[in-house]
Amino acid sequence: MSLRVYNTLKGQKEDFKPLEPGKVKMYVCGVTVYDYCHIGHARANIVFDIIYRYLQFAGFDVTYVRNYTDVDDKIIKRANERGISSKELSEEFIRAFDEDMAALGLAVPTHQPKATEYIPQIIEICQKLIDKGLAYASDGDVYYRVGKFPDYLKLSGRNMDEMQAGARIAPGEQKHDPMDFALWKAAKPDEPKWESPWGPGRPGWHIECSAMSSALLGETFDIHGGGRDLIFPHHENEIAQSEGASGKPFVNYWLHNGFVNINQEKMSKSLGNFFTIRDILKRYNPEVLRFFILSAHYRSPIDFSDQNLIDAENGLRRFYEALDSGYEAIDGAQGTTPAEDGALLETQFKAAMDDDFNSALAIGHLFDAVRTVNRLVATKKFRKKPELVATVADLLQKIRTLGEVLGILQSDPAAWLNQQKKAGLVDLGLKEADIEAAIEARLQARKDKDYARGDEIRDELEARGILLLDTAKGTTWKLK
RNA sequence: GGCCCCGUCGCCAAGUGGUAAGGCAGAGGUCUGCAAAACCUCCAUCACCAGUUCGAAUCUGGUCGGGGCCUCCA
């Protein structure tokens, strides 16, 4: 089974063949750093995180580049509003971004370039495009002459005539044609600026990705990713810039993740219905958010709601409870003997991920493995059956290894469950000591065969959201 | 208006020609003093209509419904 990916450029799934066998060069558009990241950013970054992880798991040597766009109209505007420099503002939000991504457990990319560190390369591309007649300087600005690039709109599948109907030239722009776009913008007063052959100015909107990707990955590379909304104009323009300048194919596989919706509607700042990652992590474990996102295919829209996150939390709990009881049951036994069930799980997992990174299907297979573990552990005289213990040990090992590819199931099971319980207690306004005291009281009542009193205590706790569990090792509790 | 996507069990969600994964919820059972968890069993013909095909959730056309891009956006 080999990897297949959906390529936006072709509109279909294709066999994935890297330029250089065994190596993958991947670029993903990062964020413009002027505000806190929202859950849409979380999805995009988590999705490409697991693509990065899976490619490595599949044996590729991956170079992963994710940029920071730290010069931009929105940054300038926001910095001016706050009376600080663009640099101060962008540095603040780069830190915030890094914190958020770390909280979400993302692997760190190979390179994380900043646009402002690539100004010379940006100017070079602009010059090359001017030399080739694909761009022109106009009153300190530089614009891309879209009409000179025949492949324009090949990614988004649009048509020039229809696009032109809606295009217009904004006041202050010096375009020859409404469809042309800015590569370089002359600096206005109080704007960050760099010297250039066309006077002091700053990069346009799309050029930095062309510059950084070619500098770090070469003129042609394997994978370019980002959200669907970047297909036009951002990625379309990147293609025009990069292929225009180099005369070579820019990217072989374009991957785009779907949106996060709120109540079936796109989340957006203009609608005011967005949640920041920080907001979410106050209420939910980061792994819950990741699990929720990975429980749908990356190209599908996903609906964000409390109920859906609670469902995800319950699903994750099933994993951790199985891991917890499984590890306890094997009591330190190692999965030295590869078992049939474990091999099957790995085969199915790979098949799912090979099919355009179908994490939802992969998780389904992991759930199957959980049931197998639970079933075996519940077998009578389990501990006296070495072959079953070995199978469970192997399965638990596999579940964790494959979980790591998805960035989940890496916590200590008991600790994770405990942390969930404690977080829930705070919500319920209860203290652990009170519960322990109630358990003691009930234990005494049961010793005295006063089951009525015992049940009464249990019912009282249940009414407050706590379930008591009688196990072989004593009474524990969990959130209802 | 142009381009594009989606509509699968009560909910979430896989499944692009071969007869519907998985999770949650629900029903019955095993276990339990009673419970909980776990396990076992059960629980959908895929918005609608018409085609293509030996065979369609999967292909084609149409209808209805929802969403996205075309302006900053993951």
XYZ file of C-alpha atoms (C1' of nucleotides) in Angstrom:
554
model
C 0.000 0.000 0.000
C 1.402 3.353 -0.887
C 0.462 6.864 0.010
C -2.226 8.644 -1.950
C -3.068 12.297 -1.445
C -5.786 14.588 -2.712
C -4.118 17.215 -4.852
C -6.107 20.423 -5.206
C -4.222 21.166 -8.405
C -5.595 18.035 -10.058
C -8.866 17.857 -8.172
C -8.303 14.197 -7.333
C -6.297 11.726 -5.314
C -2.925 10.778 -6.708
C -0.105 8.431 -5.785
C 2.429 10.392 -3.828
C 5.880 10.344 -5.370
C 8.437 12.691 -3.859
C 10.955 14.430 -6.092
C 13.764 12.679 -4.312
C 13.054 9.136 -3.105
C 12.722 8.914 0.640
C 12.631 12.665 1.151
C 9.739 15.085 1.392
C 9.916 18.844 1.262
C 6.807 20.477 2.660
C 5.781 24.094 3.113
C 2.714 25.197 5.044
C 1.460 28.752 5.210
C 1.679 29.925 8.773
C -0.079 32.787 10.427
C -0.021 36.521 10.150
C 0.985 37.464 13.644
C -1.288 40.284 14.779
C -3.754 38.483 17.046
C -4.284 35.301 19.030
C -4.851 32.140 17.060
C -8.352 30.767 16.785
C -9.590 27.250 16.445
C -9.335 27.406 12.665
C -5.612 27.944 13.001
C -5.564 25.074 15.465
C -7.128 22.787 12.906
C -4.803 23.741 10.080
C -1.735 23.329 12.219
C -2.855 20.074 13.793
C -3.742 18.641 10.410
C -0.346 19.407 8.948
C 1.278 18.274 12.149
C -0.107 14.783 11.693
C 0.768 14.842 8.008
C 4.314 15.717 9.051
C 4.319 12.984 11.684
C 2.822 10.372 9.419
C 5.265 11.064 6.609
C 8.075 10.532 9.076
C 6.405 7.418 10.432
C 6.143 6.153 6.854
C 9.897 6.456 6.598
C 10.364 9.761 4.815
C 13.017 12.262 5.743
C 10.800 15.350 5.926
C 11.825 18.972 5.753
C 8.869 20.930 7.080
C 8.749 24.698 6.753
C 6.054 26.820 8.380
C 6.429 30.562 8.204
C 5.454 33.561 10.251
C 4.137 36.479 8.242
C 5.420 39.390 10.294
C 4.927 42.267 7.881
C 1.455 43.016 6.630
C -1.294 45.642 6.480
C -3.140 44.172 9.433
C -0.038 44.130 11.572
C 0.687 47.763 10.768
C -2.869 48.773 11.498
C -3.025 46.928 14.794
C 0.388 48.197 15.874
C -0.636 51.767 15.151
C -3.832 51.322 17.140
C -1.813 50.152 20.094
C 0.909 52.715 19.606
C 3.692 50.167 19.319
C 5.941 49.143 16.453
C 5.046 46.407 14.016
C 8.073 44.532 15.239
C 6.930 44.648 18.847
C 3.464 43.520 17.888
C 4.604 40.659 15.682
C 7.089 39.447 18.270
C 4.370 39.395 20.887
C 2.123 37.243 18.737
C 4.886 34.982 17.527
C 5.428 34.147 21.178
C 1.703 33.603 21.642
C 1.567 31.373 18.579
C 4.495 29.298 19.814
C 2.842 28.906 23.197
C -0.438 27.827 21.636
C 1.193 25.304 19.337
C 3.252 23.903 22.183
C 0.099 23.589 24.277
C -1.513 21.661 21.445
C 1.450 19.330 21.377
C 2.630 20.157 17.858
C 5.943 18.929 16.617
C 8.252 21.831 15.819
C 8.829 22.278 12.074
C 12.301 21.986 10.614
C 12.326 25.700 9.790
C 10.126 28.577 10.957
C 11.206 31.534 8.870
C 9.961 35.077 9.279
C 9.080 37.150 6.236
C 11.177 40.087 7.365
C 14.286 37.913 7.355
C 13.900 37.247 3.630
C 13.673 40.750 2.204
C 16.708 40.333 -0.088
C 15.228 37.156 -1.593
C 11.878 38.903 -2.026
C 13.506 41.789 -3.875
C 15.405 39.330 -6.025
C 12.219 37.578 -7.116
C 10.558 40.909 -7.884
C 13.547 41.910 -10.002
C 13.540 38.618 -11.841
C 9.850 38.969 -12.622
C 10.374 42.531 -13.871
C 13.262 41.341 -16.041
C 11.029 38.694 -17.553
C 8.275 41.167 -18.245
C 5.947 39.470 -15.792
C 5.975 42.398 -13.400
C 6.316 46.169 -13.565
C 7.271 48.946 -11.252
C 4.752 51.689 -10.917
C 5.305 54.715 -8.742
C 7.294 52.844 -6.087
C 5.035 49.794 -6.154
C 5.715 46.605 -8.061
C 2.821 44.657 -9.570
C 2.525 41.231 -11.122
C 1.198 41.352 -14.660
C -1.278 38.511 -14.356
C -2.223 38.578 -18.011
C 1.322 37.485 -18.906
C 1.139 34.261 -16.932
C -0.910 31.729 -18.926
C -1.248 29.256 -16.066
C -2.888 31.832 -13.812
C -5.955 30.389 -12.026
C -4.924 26.785 -12.696
C -5.105 25.950 -9.004
C -8.454 27.514 -8.215
C -10.033 26.580 -11.531
C -11.450 30.039 -12.103
C -11.767 31.916 -15.294
C -10.244 35.251 -15.983
C -13.253 36.892 -17.591
C -15.476 36.163 -14.646
C -12.854 37.233 -12.172
C -12.422 40.551 -13.860
C -16.045 41.425 -13.397
C -15.509 41.672 -9.655
C -11.976 43.020 -9.627
C -11.296 46.645 -9.088
C -8.456 48.966 -8.379
C -8.451 50.336 -4.878
C -7.666 53.993 -4.307
C -3.946 54.582 -4.126
C -3.026 51.563 -6.213
C -1.071 51.990 -9.396
C -2.087 48.853 -11.244
C -2.332 48.658 -15.006
C -4.972 45.979 -14.746
C -7.460 45.266 -11.948
C -6.361 41.633 -11.759
C -2.717 42.481 -11.164
C -1.508 42.149 -7.610
C 1.193 43.842 -5.554
C 4.624 42.291 -5.107
C 6.125 45.326 -3.428
C 4.447 48.310 -1.828
C 5.983 51.748 -1.521
C 6.222 52.733 2.131
C 3.804 55.269 3.496
C 4.818 57.392 6.463
C 5.020 55.411 9.718
C 5.217 52.079 7.980
C 8.047 49.579 8.256
C 10.258 49.868 5.195
C 13.271 48.387 3.463
C 15.425 49.832 0.699
C 14.783 48.465 -2.767
C 15.516 49.326 -6.410
C 12.039 50.923 -6.478
C 12.508 52.996 -3.372
C 11.753 52.259 0.274
C 8.902 49.853 0.749
C 7.745 46.490 1.991
C 6.714 43.158 0.520
C 3.252 42.621 -0.877
C 0.891 40.065 0.367
C 1.999 36.781 -1.248
C 5.618 37.181 -2.182
C 7.103 36.143 1.131
C 5.921 32.559 0.774
C 7.524 32.291 -2.654
C 10.774 33.681 -1.276
C 10.950 31.584 1.875
C 9.899 28.334 0.244
C 12.428 28.584 -2.571
C 15.184 29.657 -0.188
C 14.616 26.727 2.152
C 13.215 24.009 -0.087
C 14.293 24.897 -3.609
C 12.379 26.137 -6.633
C 10.351 22.941 -6.882
C 9.204 20.971 -3.877
C 6.720 18.289 -2.928
C 3.920 19.526 -0.717
C 2.397 22.917 -0.064
C -0.402 23.165 2.445
C -2.808 25.603 3.999
C -6.487 26.273 4.564
C -8.970 26.118 1.718
C -9.431 29.833 1.855
C -5.850 30.339 0.747
C -6.387 28.665 -2.613
C -7.390 31.988 -4.093
C -5.760 34.368 -4.242
C -2.823 33.500 -2.011
C -1.687 30.187 -3.439
C -2.664 31.110 -6.958
C -0.426 34.130 -6.693
C 2.401 32.152 -5.173
C 2.337 29.897 -8.204
C 2.410 32.878 -10.529
C 5.364 34.395 -8.694
C 7.419 31.258 -8.219
C 6.827 29.617 -11.576
C 7.082 32.964 -13.308
C 10.457 33.619 -11.754
C 11.973 30.146 -11.948
C 10.331 28.816 -15.062
C 9.934 25.519 -13.208
C 6.990 23.787 -11.574
C 6.535 25.223 -8.089
C 4.761 22.503 -6.127
C 3.712 18.961 -7.005
C 0.999 18.409 -4.396
C -1.288 21.095 -3.019
C -3.093 20.070 0.169
C -5.869 22.155 1.711
C -7.690 21.591 4.967
C -11.388 22.290 5.493
C -12.903 24.933 7.699
C -14.082 24.917 11.248
C -17.734 25.917 11.411
C -19.703 27.194 14.336
C -23.290 26.033 14.152
C -22.853 25.047 10.508
C -21.586 28.478 9.625
C -18.078 29.531 8.828
C -16.222 30.930 11.773
C -14.894 34.351 10.966
C -13.861 37.486 12.643
C -16.429 39.553 10.803
C -19.214 37.316 12.113
C -17.728 37.546 15.582
C -18.244 33.836 16.157
C -14.657 32.782 16.670
C -12.952 31.147 19.610
C -9.287 31.460 20.344
C -7.205 28.441 21.178
C -6.642 29.976 24.584
C -10.380 30.161 25.254
C -10.836 26.526 24.382
C -7.898 25.292 26.407
C -9.317 26.891 29.513
C -12.161 24.425 29.332
C -10.766 21.414 27.519
C -7.649 19.346 27.580
C -5.558 20.078 24.456
C -5.595 16.437 23.569
C -9.400 16.551 23.503
C -9.282 19.347 20.953
C -6.778 17.412 18.861
C -8.831 14.242 19.082
C -11.948 16.154 18.039
C -10.190 17.614 15.019
C -8.712 14.299 13.950
C -12.018 12.492 14.273
C -13.064 14.034 10.965
C -11.204 13.886 7.675
C -8.994 16.936 7.206
C -10.742 18.130 4.058
C -14.268 17.979 5.479
C -15.820 20.890 7.260
C -15.997 20.273 10.975
C -18.614 21.709 13.295
C -17.309 23.072 16.540
C -19.597 22.866 19.557
C -19.439 22.039 23.237
C -21.370 18.857 22.623
C -18.912 17.695 19.990
C -15.971 18.404 22.277
C -17.665 16.531 25.090
C -18.158 13.594 22.743
C -14.481 13.745 21.863
C -13.601 13.827 25.532
C -15.685 10.717 26.142
C -14.030 8.934 23.260
C -10.569 9.757 24.535
C -11.548 8.614 27.976
C -12.462 5.232 26.546
C -8.914 4.969 25.238
C -7.289 5.996 28.461
C -9.475 3.744 30.575
C -8.574 0.807 28.360
C -4.897 1.698 28.528
C -5.085 2.105 32.273
C -6.821 -1.177 32.962
C -4.782 -2.911 30.273
C -1.448 -1.910 31.751
C -2.631 -2.873 35.163
C -3.755 -6.266 33.899
C -0.474 -7.145 32.214
C 1.388 -5.942 35.266
C 4.616 -4.932 33.630
C 4.730 -7.645 30.986
C 6.441 -6.522 27.820
C 5.044 -6.946 24.356
C 8.025 -8.955 23.213
C 6.021 -11.293 21.050
C 4.425 -9.551 18.107
C 0.813 -10.592 18.084
C -1.567 -11.064 15.205
C -3.990 -8.470 16.520
C -1.237 -5.897 16.822
C -0.021 -6.533 13.302
C -3.555 -6.219 11.987
C -4.010 -2.906 13.759
C -0.857 -1.508 12.280
C -1.769 -2.670 8.794
C -5.211 -1.100 9.025
C -3.891 2.087 10.505
C -1.364 2.518 7.722
C -3.938 1.750 5.063
C -6.200 4.453 6.490
C -3.467 7.057 6.720
C -2.103 6.130 3.312
C -5.482 7.038 1.875
C -5.119 10.811 2.027
C -4.408 10.875 5.750
C -7.767 9.468 6.812
C -7.311 9.985 10.528
C -11.003 9.388 11.248
C -10.791 5.893 9.823
C -7.478 5.322 11.590
C -9.076 6.253 14.905
C -11.890 3.825 14.158
C -9.315 1.041 13.897
C -7.760 2.141 17.167
C -11.181 1.846 18.792
C -11.416 -1.697 17.468
C -8.114 -2.432 19.172
C -9.439 -0.969 22.400
C -12.331 -3.368 22.328
C -9.972 -6.263 21.721
C -7.860 -5.213 24.698
C -10.881 -4.900 26.943
C -12.236 -8.217 25.808
C -8.991 -10.069 26.421
C -8.410 -8.441 29.771
C -11.896 -9.499 30.843
C -11.143 -13.124 29.983
C -11.345 -15.443 32.969
C -7.930 -16.180 34.502
C -6.365 -13.692 32.096
C -3.146 -13.419 34.074
C -2.560 -17.137 33.880
C -2.682 -17.147 30.099
C 0.683 -15.886 28.863
C -0.346 -15.780 25.221
C -3.217 -13.426 26.032
C -1.016 -11.262 28.224
C 1.509 -11.059 25.401
C -1.174 -10.097 22.907
C -2.491 -7.347 25.156
C 1.014 -6.081 25.875
C 1.701 -5.896 22.158
C -1.621 -4.212 21.401
C -1.121 -1.601 24.109
C 2.311 -0.867 22.712
C 0.902 -0.529 19.191
C -1.950 1.695 20.301
C 0.499 4.093 21.887
C 2.941 4.042 19.010
C 0.217 4.717 16.471
C -1.370 7.236 18.798
C 1.889 9.124 18.764
C 1.589 9.498 14.999
C -1.673 11.325 15.647
C -0.224 13.167 18.621
C -2.598 11.487 21.063
C -2.476 8.873 23.837
C 0.975 9.846 25.050
C -0.001 10.782 28.591
C 0.240 8.426 31.515
C -3.273 6.900 31.516
C -3.835 7.071 35.252
C -2.532 10.618 35.393
C -4.660 11.703 32.459
C -7.820 10.214 33.957
C -6.986 11.769 37.270
C -6.434 15.166 35.735
C -9.810 14.933 33.969
C -11.498 14.051 37.229
C -9.924 16.919 39.087
C -10.832 19.416 36.399
C -14.401 18.153 36.565
C -14.515 18.473 40.331
C -13.740 22.148 40.105
C -16.729 22.580 37.789
C -18.954 20.729 40.227
C -17.697 22.713 43.189
C -16.661 19.583 45.067
C -13.529 18.628 46.940
C -11.752 15.337 46.658
C -11.522 15.003 50.446
C -15.314 15.153 50.762
C -15.682 12.353 48.290
C -13.087 10.271 50.072
C -14.929 10.816 53.343
C -18.196 9.733 51.763
C -16.537 6.632 50.374
C -15.252 5.798 53.854
C -18.684 6.222 55.365
C -20.234 4.021 52.715
C -17.579 1.375 53.187
C -18.386 1.244 56.885
C -22.106 0.994 56.172
C -21.480 -1.863 53.753
C -19.313 -3.638 56.305
C -22.249 -3.413 58.655
C -24.431 -4.829 55.867
C -26.386 -1.602 55.908
C -26.773 -1.508 52.130
C -29.637 0.933 52.337
C -27.353 3.507 53.946
C -24.575 2.646 51.534
C -26.792 3.167 48.524
C -28.061 6.380 50.007
C -24.540 7.766 50.162
C -23.889 6.653 46.625
C -27.114 8.207 45.384
C -26.316 11.486 47.077
C -22.979 11.653 45.329
C -24.530 10.659 42.041
C -26.985 13.484 42.363
C -24.006 15.797 42.622
C -22.346 14.294 39.568
C -20.071 11.656 41.079
C -20.294 7.958 40.349
C -18.784 5.492 42.791
C -17.176 2.382 41.366
C -16.619 -0.762 43.387
C -13.592 -2.581 42.073
C -11.497 -5.470 43.251
C -9.028 -3.003 44.726
C -11.576 -0.908 46.544
C -13.959 1.893 45.746
C -12.979 4.635 43.324
C -15.046 7.339 41.735
C -15.496 9.073 38.432
C -17.411 11.979 37.015
C -20.863 11.183 35.819
C -24.100 36.093 -11.226
C -19.404 32.755 -11.889
C -16.638 28.624 -9.741
C -16.659 24.735 -5.961
C -18.183 21.513 -1.953
C -21.703 18.918 0.973
C -26.565 16.204 2.343
C -24.866 8.450 5.352
C -28.550 5.527 11.935
C -31.245 10.162 17.477
C -25.965 12.782 17.481
C -20.644 12.667 15.626
C -18.322 10.226 11.539
C -15.673 6.591 7.741
C -16.982 4.616 3.130
C -15.951 7.070 -5.100
C -19.129 0.538 -8.639
C -19.922 -5.230 -5.443
C -23.949 -5.163 -1.533
C -23.262 0.345 4.830
C -16.302 1.022 9.739
C -16.044 3.244 14.405
C -17.570 6.465 18.722
C -21.712 8.538 21.698
C -26.808 7.635 22.910
C -30.645 3.474 23.135
C -32.607 -1.908 23.978
C -31.639 -6.885 25.918
C -27.977 -10.077 28.373
C -23.273 -11.496 31.415
C -20.815 -9.573 35.731
C -22.429 -6.950 40.578
C -25.543 -7.093 47.358
C -27.436 -3.131 43.946
C -24.739 -0.159 40.562
C -20.719 1.638 37.320
C -17.042 0.107 33.880
C -16.090 -3.816 30.644
C -17.818 -7.731 27.478
C -21.785 -10.169 24.224
C -26.190 -9.335 21.142
C -29.496 -5.861 18.624
C -30.136 -1.051 16.266
C -29.392 2.819 8.917
C -30.012 1.010 2.205
C -27.304 6.207 2.364
C -32.181 14.065 0.919
C -35.601 13.176 -3.350
C -36.649 11.773 -8.656
C -35.043 9.676 -13.205
C -31.113 7.196 -15.722
C -26.305 4.103 -16.787
C -24.926 -0.906 -14.995
C -25.462 -7.848 -13.845
C -24.833 -4.621 -9.591
C -24.724 2.438 -7.082
C -24.370 5.672 -0.896
C -20.599 5.545 -4.603
C -21.323 7.237 -12.037
C -24.887 10.745 -15.120
C -29.012 14.347 -15.344
C -32.620 16.938 -12.570
C -35.132 18.662 -7.864
C -34.871 20.287 -2.854
C -31.778 21.751 1.276
C -27.025 23.537 3.464
C -22.161 25.697 2.992
C -17.664 27.944 0.817
C -14.613 31.021 -2.575
C -14.846 35.353 -5.940
C -12.463 41.299 -0.515
C -8.560 40.046 4.813
C -8.997 34.994 6.594
C -6.557 28.360 8.544
